[in-house]
mmCIF file of C-alpha atoms and ligand atoms in Angstrom:
data_model
loop_
_atom_site.group_PDB
_atom_site.id
_atom_site.type_symbol
_atom_site.label_atom_id
_atom_site.label_comp_id
_atom_site.label_asym_id
_atom_site.label_seq_id
_atom_site.Cartn_x
_atom_site.Cartn_y
_atom_site.Cartn_z
ATOM 1 C CA MET A 23 108.684 62.901 133.254
ATOM 2 C CA THR A 24 109.101 61.082 129.994
ATOM 3 C CA GLU A 25 105.992 63.129 128.644
ATOM 4 C CA GLN A 26 107.450 66.373 130.098
ATOM 5 C CA LEU A 27 110.649 65.597 128.183
ATOM 6 C CA THR A 28 108.798 64.763 124.899
ATOM 7 C CA SER A 29 106.715 67.636 125.081
ATOM 8 C CA SER A 30 109.439 70.393 125.578
ATOM 9 C CA SER A 31 112.018 69.071 123.194
ATOM 10 C CA ASP A 32 108.917 69.285 120.321
ATOM 11 C CA THR A 33 108.241 73.060 121.167
ATOM 12 C CA ASP A 34 110.357 74.071 118.459
ATOM 13 C CA ARG A 35 108.775 71.696 115.865
ATOM 14 C CA GLN A 36 104.817 72.154 117.040
ATOM 15 C CA ALA A 37 102.285 71.873 114.107
ATOM 16 C CA VAL A 38 100.849 74.969 113.234
ATOM 17 C CA THR A 39 97.790 75.906 110.448
ATOM 18 C CA VAL A 40 97.603 78.954 108.610
ATOM 19 C CA LEU A 41 94.644 79.710 107.207
ATOM 20 C CA GLY A 42 94.405 82.796 104.551
ATOM 21 C CA LEU A 43 97.412 82.933 102.182
ATOM 22 C CA GLY A 44 97.345 86.366 100.872
ATOM 23 C CA LEU A 45 100.103 88.418 101.281
ATOM 24 C CA MET A 46 100.699 88.498 104.685
ATOM 25 C CA GLY A 47 99.245 84.792 105.307
ATOM 26 C CA GLN A 48 102.103 83.726 103.218
ATOM 27 C CA ALA A 49 104.411 85.527 105.076
ATOM 28 C CA LEU A 50 103.413 84.137 107.964
ATOM 29 C CA ALA A 51 103.366 80.470 106.805
ATOM 30 C CA GLY A 52 106.817 80.677 105.262
ATOM 31 C CA ALA A 53 108.054 82.015 108.844
ATOM 32 C CA PHE A 54 106.546 79.345 110.461
ATOM 33 C CA LEU A 55 108.288 76.930 108.007
ATOM 34 C CA ALA A 56 111.540 78.553 108.236
ATOM 35 C CA ALA A 57 111.828 78.358 111.903
ATOM 36 C CA GLY A 58 111.320 74.201 111.488
ATOM 37 C CA HIS A 59 107.991 73.872 112.504
ATOM 38 C CA ARG A 60 105.231 71.364 110.741
ATOM 39 C CA THR A 61 103.085 74.088 108.602
ATOM 40 C CA THR A 62 99.815 73.120 107.166
ATOM 41 C CA VAL A 63 98.295 75.695 104.859
ATOM 42 C CA TRP A 64 94.838 76.331 102.909
ATOM 43 C CA ASN A 65 93.526 79.265 101.557
ATOM 44 C CA ARG A 66 89.993 80.005 99.582
ATOM 45 C CA SER A 67 91.774 80.054 95.881
ATOM 46 C CA ALA A 68 94.266 77.334 96.379
ATOM 47 C CA ALA A 69 96.802 78.282 93.407
ATOM 48 C CA LYS A 70 98.220 80.976 96.395
ATOM 49 C CA ALA A 71 99.376 77.999 98.385
ATOM 50 C CA GLU A 72 101.535 76.346 95.748
ATOM 51 C CA GLU A 73 104.737 78.277 96.081
ATOM 52 C CA LEU A 74 104.927 77.380 100.308
ATOM 53 C CA ALA A 75 103.916 73.654 98.894
ATOM 54 C CA ALA A 76 106.777 73.854 97.533
ATOM 55 C CA GLN A 77 109.121 75.109 100.409
ATOM 56 C CA GLY A 78 107.650 72.040 102.431
ATOM 57 C CA ALA A 79 104.592 73.284 104.123
ATOM 58 C CA THR A 80 101.268 70.795 103.815
ATOM 59 C CA LEU A 81 98.392 72.193 101.366
ATOM 60 C CA ALA A 82 95.388 70.713 103.316
ATOM 61 C CA ALA A 83 92.688 69.148 100.994
ATOM 62 C CA THR A 84 89.704 70.681 102.710
ATOM 63 C CA LEU A 85 89.467 73.340 105.569
ATOM 64 C CA ARG A 86 88.329 71.275 107.839
ATOM 65 C CA ASP A 87 91.943 68.853 106.951
ATOM 66 C CA ALA A 88 93.461 72.271 107.914
ATOM 67 C CA VAL A 89 92.006 72.698 110.918
ATOM 68 C CA ALA A 90 92.347 69.015 112.090
ATOM 69 C CA ALA A 91 96.141 69.225 111.125
ATOM 70 C CA SER A 92 97.429 71.622 114.416
ATOM 71 C CA PRO A 93 96.170 72.254 117.868
ATOM 72 C CA LEU A 94 97.066 75.914 116.841
ATOM 73 C CA VAL A 95 95.423 77.753 114.059
ATOM 74 C CA ILE A 96 96.475 81.285 112.206
ATOM 75 C CA VAL A 97 93.867 83.000 110.816
ATOM 76 C CA CYS A 98 94.855 86.312 108.453
ATOM 77 C CA VAL A 99 92.105 87.364 105.747
ATOM 78 C CA THR A 100 90.738 90.499 104.759
ATOM 79 C CA ASP A 101 88.001 91.290 107.439
ATOM 80 C CA TYR A 102 86.477 89.873 110.227
ATOM 81 C CA PRO A 103 82.839 88.943 108.113
ATOM 82 C CA ALA A 104 85.577 87.125 105.725
ATOM 83 C CA VAL A 105 86.841 85.205 109.308
ATOM 84 C CA ARG A 106 83.421 84.510 110.441
ATOM 85 C CA ALA A 107 82.357 83.177 107.005
ATOM 86 C CA LEU A 108 85.503 80.840 106.997
ATOM 87 C CA LEU A 109 85.693 79.568 110.777
ATOM 88 C CA ASP A 110 81.732 78.982 110.684
ATOM 89 C CA PRO A 111 81.130 75.799 108.827
ATOM 90 C CA VAL A 112 83.810 74.562 110.970
ATOM 91 C CA SER A 113 83.821 75.583 114.639
ATOM 92 C CA ALA A 114 82.895 72.487 115.986
ATOM 93 C CA ASP A 115 86.083 71.166 114.383
ATOM 94 C CA LEU A 116 87.781 73.854 116.628
ATOM 95 C CA VAL A 117 86.999 72.889 119.718
ATOM 96 C CA GLY A 118 90.199 71.906 121.447
ATOM 97 C CA ARG A 119 92.387 73.661 119.359
ATOM 98 C CA VAL A 120 93.490 77.381 119.834
ATOM 99 C CA VAL A 121 92.552 79.825 117.537
ATOM 100 C CA VAL A 122 94.665 83.078 116.906
ATOM 101 C CA ASN A 123 93.250 85.590 114.435
ATOM 102 C CA LEU A 124 95.581 88.103 112.637
ATOM 103 C CA THR A 125 93.264 89.980 110.792
ATOM 104 C CA SER A 126 92.976 93.863 110.992
ATOM 105 C CA GLY A 127 89.678 95.013 112.981
ATOM 106 C CA THR A 128 87.884 97.183 115.789
ATOM 107 C CA SER A 129 88.157 96.309 119.338
ATOM 108 C CA GLN A 130 84.451 95.792 118.998
ATOM 109 C CA GLN A 131 84.779 92.541 116.271
ATOM 110 C CA ALA A 132 87.679 91.511 118.331
ATOM 111 C CA ARG A 133 85.065 90.999 121.373
ATOM 112 C CA GLU A 134 82.277 89.847 119.561
ATOM 113 C CA THR A 135 84.770 86.876 117.418
ATOM 114 C CA ALA A 136 85.798 85.822 121.073
ATOM 115 C CA GLU A 137 82.056 85.688 122.323
ATOM 116 C CA TRP A 138 81.256 83.611 119.270
ATOM 117 C CA ALA A 139 84.170 81.610 119.709
ATOM 118 C CA ALA A 140 83.339 80.772 123.604
ATOM 119 C CA GLN A 141 79.928 80.157 122.803
ATOM 120 C CA HIS A 142 81.176 77.240 120.019
ATOM 121 C CA GLY A 143 83.128 76.061 122.805
ATOM 122 C CA PHE A 144 87.336 76.870 121.488
ATOM 123 C CA SER A 145 90.337 79.209 122.412
ATOM 124 C CA TYR A 146 90.345 82.572 120.764
ATOM 125 C CA LEU A 147 93.607 84.992 120.619
ATOM 126 C CA ASP A 148 93.193 88.212 118.921
ATOM 127 C CA GLY A 149 96.348 89.886 117.582
ATOM 128 C CA VAL A 150 97.686 92.294 115.149
ATOM 129 C CA ILE A 151 100.668 92.608 113.415
ATOM 130 C CA LEU A 152 102.627 95.866 113.389
ATOM 131 C CA ALA A 153 104.270 94.892 110.233
ATOM 132 C CA ILE A 154 104.787 94.740 106.385
ATOM 133 C CA PRO A 155 104.816 91.692 105.043
ATOM 134 C CA SER A 156 108.785 91.578 104.280
ATOM 135 C CA ALA A 157 109.618 92.524 108.006
ATOM 136 C CA ILE A 158 107.861 89.530 109.431
ATOM 137 C CA ALA A 159 110.124 87.066 111.529
ATOM 138 C CA THR A 160 112.661 89.960 111.388
ATOM 139 C CA ASP A 161 113.529 92.223 114.925
ATOM 140 C CA GLU A 162 111.293 94.746 113.194
ATOM 141 C CA ALA A 163 108.084 93.022 113.496
ATOM 142 C CA VAL A 164 106.031 94.065 116.545
ATOM 143 C CA LEU A 165 103.272 91.231 117.257
ATOM 144 C CA LEU A 166 100.390 91.997 120.072
ATOM 145 C CA TYR A 167 97.821 89.446 121.378
ATOM 146 C CA SER A 168 95.209 89.702 123.909
ATOM 147 C CA GLY A 169 92.903 87.079 125.216
ATOM 148 C CA PRO A 170 93.390 84.183 127.640
ATOM 149 C CA ARG A 171 96.795 84.314 129.103
ATOM 150 C CA ALA A 172 97.093 80.687 129.192
ATOM 151 C CA ALA A 173 96.466 80.007 125.222
ATOM 152 C CA PHE A 174 99.252 82.474 124.720
ATOM 153 C CA ASP A 175 101.761 80.891 127.084
ATOM 154 C CA ALA A 176 101.002 77.706 125.491
ATOM 155 C CA HIS A 177 101.939 78.690 121.731
ATOM 156 C CA GLU A 178 104.472 82.032 122.690
ATOM 157 C CA GLN A 179 107.321 79.764 121.471
ATOM 158 C CA THR A 180 105.383 79.095 118.308
ATOM 159 C CA LEU A 181 104.001 82.790 117.659
ATOM 160 C CA GLY A 182 107.798 84.021 118.577
ATOM 161 C CA SER A 183 108.789 82.336 114.638
ATOM 162 C CA LEU A 184 106.624 85.474 113.265
ATOM 163 C CA GLY A 185 108.496 88.569 114.752
ATOM 164 C CA ALA A 186 111.635 89.188 117.694
ATOM 165 C CA ALA A 187 108.260 91.567 119.536
ATOM 166 C CA THR A 188 105.775 89.236 120.910
ATOM 167 C CA SER A 189 103.600 90.502 123.630
ATOM 168 C CA HIS A 190 100.689 89.366 125.485
ATOM 169 C CA LEU A 191 98.532 92.672 126.267
ATOM 170 C CA GLY A 192 95.729 91.126 128.407
ATOM 171 C CA ALA A 193 92.496 89.200 128.999
ATOM 172 C CA ASP A 194 90.575 91.794 127.102
ATOM 173 C CA HIS A 195 90.454 90.588 123.678
ATOM 174 C CA GLY A 196 89.698 94.410 122.308
ATOM 175 C CA LEU A 197 93.285 94.958 123.325
ATOM 176 C CA SER A 198 95.204 94.057 120.609
ATOM 177 C CA ALA A 199 92.939 96.253 117.860
ATOM 178 C CA LEU A 200 92.954 99.193 120.095
ATOM 179 C CA TYR A 201 96.617 99.230 120.647
ATOM 180 C CA ASP A 202 96.596 98.676 116.785
ATOM 181 C CA MET A 203 94.226 101.951 116.494
ATOM 182 C CA ALA A 204 96.653 103.758 118.551
ATOM 183 C CA MET A 205 99.615 103.266 116.647
ATOM 184 C CA LEU A 206 97.597 104.121 113.676
ATOM 185 C CA SER A 207 96.311 107.171 114.963
ATOM 186 C CA LEU A 208 100.136 108.364 115.691
ATOM 187 C CA MET A 209 101.450 106.872 112.052
ATOM 188 C CA TRP A 210 98.518 109.133 110.426
ATOM 189 C CA SER A 211 99.413 112.130 112.441
ATOM 190 C CA VAL A 212 103.257 111.776 111.679
ATOM 191 C CA LEU A 213 102.517 111.465 107.768
ATOM 192 C CA ASN A 214 100.299 113.937 107.542
ATOM 193 C CA GLY A 215 102.561 116.432 109.320
ATOM 194 C CA PHE A 216 105.422 115.622 107.361
ATOM 195 C CA LEU A 217 103.369 115.864 104.292
ATOM 196 C CA HIS A 218 102.050 119.071 105.140
ATOM 197 C CA GLY A 219 105.217 120.547 105.689
ATOM 198 C CA ALA A 220 106.588 119.347 102.546
ATOM 199 C CA ALA A 221 103.585 121.043 100.686
ATOM 200 C CA LEU A 222 104.219 124.219 102.520
ATOM 201 C CA LEU A 223 108.633 123.788 101.819
ATOM 202 C CA GLY A 224 107.166 123.226 98.247
ATOM 203 C CA THR A 225 106.018 126.579 97.756
ATOM 204 C CA ALA A 226 109.363 128.108 98.231
ATOM 205 C CA GLN A 227 110.917 125.507 95.951
ATOM 206 C CA VAL A 228 112.513 123.298 98.741
ATOM 207 C CA ASP A 229 112.537 119.381 98.027
ATOM 208 C CA ALA A 230 111.011 117.219 100.605
ATOM 209 C CA THR A 231 114.345 115.281 100.285
ATOM 210 C CA THR A 232 116.176 118.746 101.803
ATOM 211 C CA LEU A 233 113.393 119.102 104.705
ATOM 212 C CA ALA A 234 113.540 115.366 105.599
ATOM 213 C CA PRO A 235 116.456 115.119 107.903
ATOM 214 C CA PHE A 236 115.605 118.260 109.460
ATOM 215 C CA LEU A 237 112.134 117.147 110.315
ATOM 216 C CA THR A 238 113.717 113.540 111.197
ATOM 217 C CA GLN A 239 115.409 115.332 114.290
ATOM 218 C CA GLY A 240 112.617 116.869 115.491
ATOM 219 C CA LEU A 241 110.774 113.635 115.459
ATOM 220 C CA HIS A 242 113.335 112.424 117.585
ATOM 221 C CA THR A 243 113.260 115.237 119.983
ATOM 222 C CA MET A 244 109.088 114.808 119.788
ATOM 223 C CA SER A 245 109.447 110.959 121.102
ATOM 224 C CA GLY A 246 111.184 112.211 123.912
ATOM 225 C CA TRP A 247 108.100 114.310 125.085
ATOM 226 C CA LEU A 248 105.589 110.997 125.018
ATOM 227 C CA THR A 249 106.650 109.865 128.815
ATOM 228 C CA ALA A 250 106.032 113.322 130.391
ATOM 229 C CA THR A 251 102.511 113.821 128.813
ATOM 230 C CA ALA A 252 101.766 110.640 129.274
ATOM 231 C CA ALA A 253 102.340 111.073 133.189
ATOM 232 C CA GLN A 254 100.290 114.368 132.997
ATOM 233 C CA ILE A 255 97.324 112.590 131.286
ATOM 234 C CA ASP A 256 97.354 109.693 133.899
ATOM 235 C CA ALA A 257 97.624 112.258 136.910
ATOM 236 C CA GLY A 258 95.200 114.127 135.652
ATOM 237 C CA ALA A 259 97.244 117.565 136.315
ATOM 238 C CA TYR A 260 98.507 119.415 133.330
ATOM 239 C CA PRO A 261 101.465 122.138 134.576
ATOM 240 C CA ALA A 262 102.642 123.690 131.992
ATOM 241 C CA GLU A 263 106.592 123.295 132.211
ATOM 242 C CA ASP A 264 107.982 124.544 129.175
ATOM 243 C CA SER A 265 104.897 126.096 126.917
ATOM 244 C CA THR A 266 101.105 127.024 127.983
ATOM 245 C CA LEU A 267 98.480 125.989 125.582
ATOM 246 C CA ASP A 268 98.129 129.578 124.922
ATOM 247 C CA VAL A 269 101.071 129.819 123.581
ATOM 248 C CA HIS A 270 100.739 126.643 121.295
ATOM 249 C CA LEU A 271 97.323 128.186 120.158
ATOM 250 C CA ALA A 272 99.011 131.396 119.331
ATOM 251 C CA ALA A 273 101.463 129.239 116.962
ATOM 252 C CA MET A 274 98.605 127.496 115.511
ATOM 253 C CA ALA A 275 97.462 130.810 114.183
ATOM 254 C CA HIS A 276 100.664 131.392 112.038
ATOM 255 C CA LEU A 277 100.439 127.817 110.455
ATOM 256 C CA VAL A 278 96.488 128.335 109.562
ATOM 257 C CA GLU A 279 97.742 132.009 108.287
ATOM 258 C CA GLU A 280 100.599 130.497 106.760
ATOM 259 C CA SER A 281 98.550 127.687 104.994
ATOM 260 C CA GLU A 282 96.417 129.779 103.335
ATOM 261 C CA ALA A 283 98.361 132.785 102.247
ATOM 262 C CA VAL A 284 100.695 130.051 100.542
ATOM 263 C CA GLY A 285 97.724 128.038 99.248
ATOM 264 C CA VAL A 286 98.399 124.932 100.683
ATOM 265 C CA ASN A 287 95.494 122.736 102.313
ATOM 266 C CA ALA A 288 95.071 124.315 105.716
ATOM 267 C CA GLU A 289 92.380 121.795 107.524
ATOM 268 C CA LEU A 290 95.146 119.818 109.991
ATOM 269 C CA PRO A 291 96.256 123.136 111.085
ATOM 270 C CA ARG A 292 92.773 124.629 111.200
ATOM 271 C CA LEU A 293 92.230 120.980 113.182
ATOM 272 C CA ALA A 294 94.643 121.442 115.868
ATOM 273 C CA GLN A 295 93.426 124.918 116.280
ATOM 274 C CA ALA A 296 90.189 124.050 116.659
ATOM 275 C CA LEU A 297 90.760 121.488 119.332
ATOM 276 C CA ALA A 298 93.302 123.704 121.168
ATOM 277 C CA GLY A 299 90.795 126.580 120.895
ATOM 278 C CA ARG A 300 88.084 124.654 122.656
ATOM 279 C CA ALA A 301 90.287 123.562 125.762
ATOM 280 C CA VAL A 302 91.463 127.414 125.877
ATOM 281 C CA ASP A 303 87.742 128.309 126.198
ATOM 282 C CA GLU A 304 87.272 125.622 128.859
ATOM 283 C CA GLY A 305 89.742 127.426 130.869
ATOM 284 C CA ARG A 306 92.951 125.476 129.854
ATOM 285 C CA GLY A 307 95.095 128.282 128.075
ATOM 286 C CA GLY A 308 97.914 128.487 131.333
ATOM 287 C CA ASP A 309 98.310 124.749 131.135
ATOM 288 C CA ASP A 310 100.153 122.161 129.439
ATOM 289 C CA TYR A 311 99.622 120.754 125.428
ATOM 290 C CA ALA A 312 98.862 117.501 127.637
ATOM 291 C CA ALA A 313 95.513 119.066 128.767
ATOM 292 C CA LEU A 314 94.183 118.313 124.993
ATOM 293 C CA ILE A 315 93.819 115.317 126.150
ATOM 294 C CA GLU A 316 90.485 116.175 127.654
ATOM 295 C CA GLN A 317 88.936 117.257 123.773
ATOM 296 C CA PHE A 318 90.055 113.663 122.121
ATOM 297 C CA ARG A 319 88.073 111.603 125.388
ATOM 298 C CA LYS A 320 84.784 113.186 123.885
ATOM 299 C CA PRO A 321 83.230 113.066 120.722
ATOM 300 C CA ALA A 322 83.393 116.315 118.408
ATOM 301 C CA PRO A 323 80.941 118.672 118.831
ATOM 302 C CA ARG A 324 78.753 118.469 116.025
HETATM 303 N N1 LIG B 2 99.836 93.532 104.216
HETATM 304 C C1 LIG B 2 100.180 94.214 105.176
HETATM 305 O O1 LIG B 2 101.167 94.668 105.154
HETATM 306 C C2 LIG B 2 99.361 93.866 106.856
HETATM 307 C C3 LIG B 2 100.150 94.469 107.548
HETATM 308 C C4 LIG B 2 99.181 94.427 108.828
HETATM 309 C C5 LIG B 2 98.191 93.588 108.926
HETATM 310 N N2 LIG B 2 97.524 93.343 107.923
HETATM 311 C C6 LIG B 2 96.468 92.494 108.306
HETATM 312 O O2 LIG B 2 96.320 91.128 107.270
HETATM 313 C C7 LIG B 2 95.335 90.739 106.768
HETATM 314 C C8 LIG B 2 95.486 90.238 105.464
HETATM 315 O O3 LIG B 2 96.099 91.159 104.715
HETATM 316 P P1 LIG B 2 96.909 90.683 103.555
HETATM 317 O O4 LIG B 2 97.523 91.872 102.978
HETATM 318 O O5 LIG B 2 97.323 89.070 103.611
HETATM 319 O O6 LIG B 2 95.423 91.248 102.165
HETATM 320 P P2 LIG B 2 95.307 90.113 100.764
HETATM 321 O O7 LIG B 2 96.521 89.991 100.094
HETATM 322 O O8 LIG B 2 94.225 90.588 100.409
HETATM 323 O O9 LIG B 2 94.508 88.665 101.290
HETATM 324 C C9 LIG B 2 93.296 88.938 101.792
HETATM 325 C C10 LIG B 2 93.307 87.257 102.046
HETATM 326 O O10 LIG B 2 92.113 86.795 102.691
HETATM 327 C C11 LIG B 2 91.276 85.745 101.924
HETATM 328 N N3 LIG B 2 89.907 85.993 101.980
HETATM 329 C C12 LIG B 2 89.211 87.342 101.511
HETATM 330 N N4 LIG B 2 88.058 87.116 102.014
HETATM 331 C C13 LIG B 2 87.403 85.673 102.479
HETATM 332 C C14 LIG B 2 86.603 84.841 102.474
HETATM 333 N N5 LIG B 2 85.448 85.328 102.503
HETATM 334 N N6 LIG B 2 86.548 83.456 102.939
HETATM 335 C C15 LIG B 2 88.335 82.814 102.590
HETATM 336 N N7 LIG B 2 89.289 83.674 102.590
HETATM 337 C C16 LIG B 2 88.973 85.246 102.240
HETATM 338 C C17 LIG B 2 91.764 85.796 100.613
HETATM 339 O O11 LIG B 2 91.491 84.512 99.958
HETATM 340 P P3 LIG B 2 91.674 84.638 98.391
HETATM 341 O O12 LIG B 2 93.368 84.584 97.960
HETATM 342 O O13 LIG B 2 90.935 83.572 98.292
HETATM 343 O O14 LIG B 2 90.867 86.017 97.868
HETATM 344 C C18 LIG B 2 93.591 86.284 100.909
HETATM 345 O O15 LIG B 2 94.015 84.931 101.353
HETATM 346 C C19 LIG B 2 94.204 91.992 106.515
HETATM 347 O O16 LIG B 2 93.185 92.177 107.891
HETATM 348 C C20 LIG B 2 95.576 92.968 106.625
HETATM 349 O O17 LIG B 2 94.977 94.235 107.408
HETATM 350 C C21 LIG B 2 98.033 93.186 106.777
#
């Protein structure tokens, strides 16, 4: 009972170690400090720890000391090879701790690192940060984790210091990277569409600032389409409710023609046209746009 009371009242002040103090690592460590956690930091180039030390973080003299200081070890470095180079020499010291890797990478790298962690006998969560450093610890920061649920549950409150939206996606370590990839795919598709549109309007001396509110409104409408599209994808049936793929394909031809006629880059609409064209060739012309999922599920033909 005493033990229970002690551990629950101490939860807010759980010690945490942050390895890697680049732009993101500094924001993470700063958020833990601001939330009242005993925060130990370490960076390959020690100078980057000075500001955090001035704010109250403990600057570990060695990497081993940094790992030993906390049951929860956060890693945020450039890439997965850097993660392994960093953690390999202290793998034995990590046993009994939970390592949370917030470095960006692929699902395969996440799963391989999880296997490596299992071989060395320490608990591992892979995570992604859908935010920029200045958004850490605000309502805008979304952080996603995958790996053993028990490890997440044990540290959920501490991890909650990094952002309002903190979710555990499942036991498969690759899930957080895959969600990250899906968000990146959406982000670049939307931004490329806007840039292509701005280039088109630029040929008529309309500036991007004038175009932006119009397309923002369109984006808001389109965001409502995702749920219905998802339902069709999951059902594997694509009845056209508003327009068929044939109609989309005809409009894509206009977009390619327009782009070429005014001399802007037509690669983006040509890609859309190629995907839809193949779906129509496979007999999907009368279906909803969601039928294109079949094109995305397989590699592009060479
Ligand atoms: N910045 C963002 O907006 C953002 C958003 C989401 C996710 N992320 C992800 O967060 C991770 C870090 O990004 P960042 O913006 O903080 O990058 P950064 O400012 O370039 O910092 C990179 C960090 O990695 C360390 N590092 C690199 N190689 C290392 C090695 N072999 N051994 C030990 N430490 C090594 C660097 O140490 P030194 O200081 O000694 O060079 C530095 O602390 C990346 O995976 C990035 O994709 C960043």
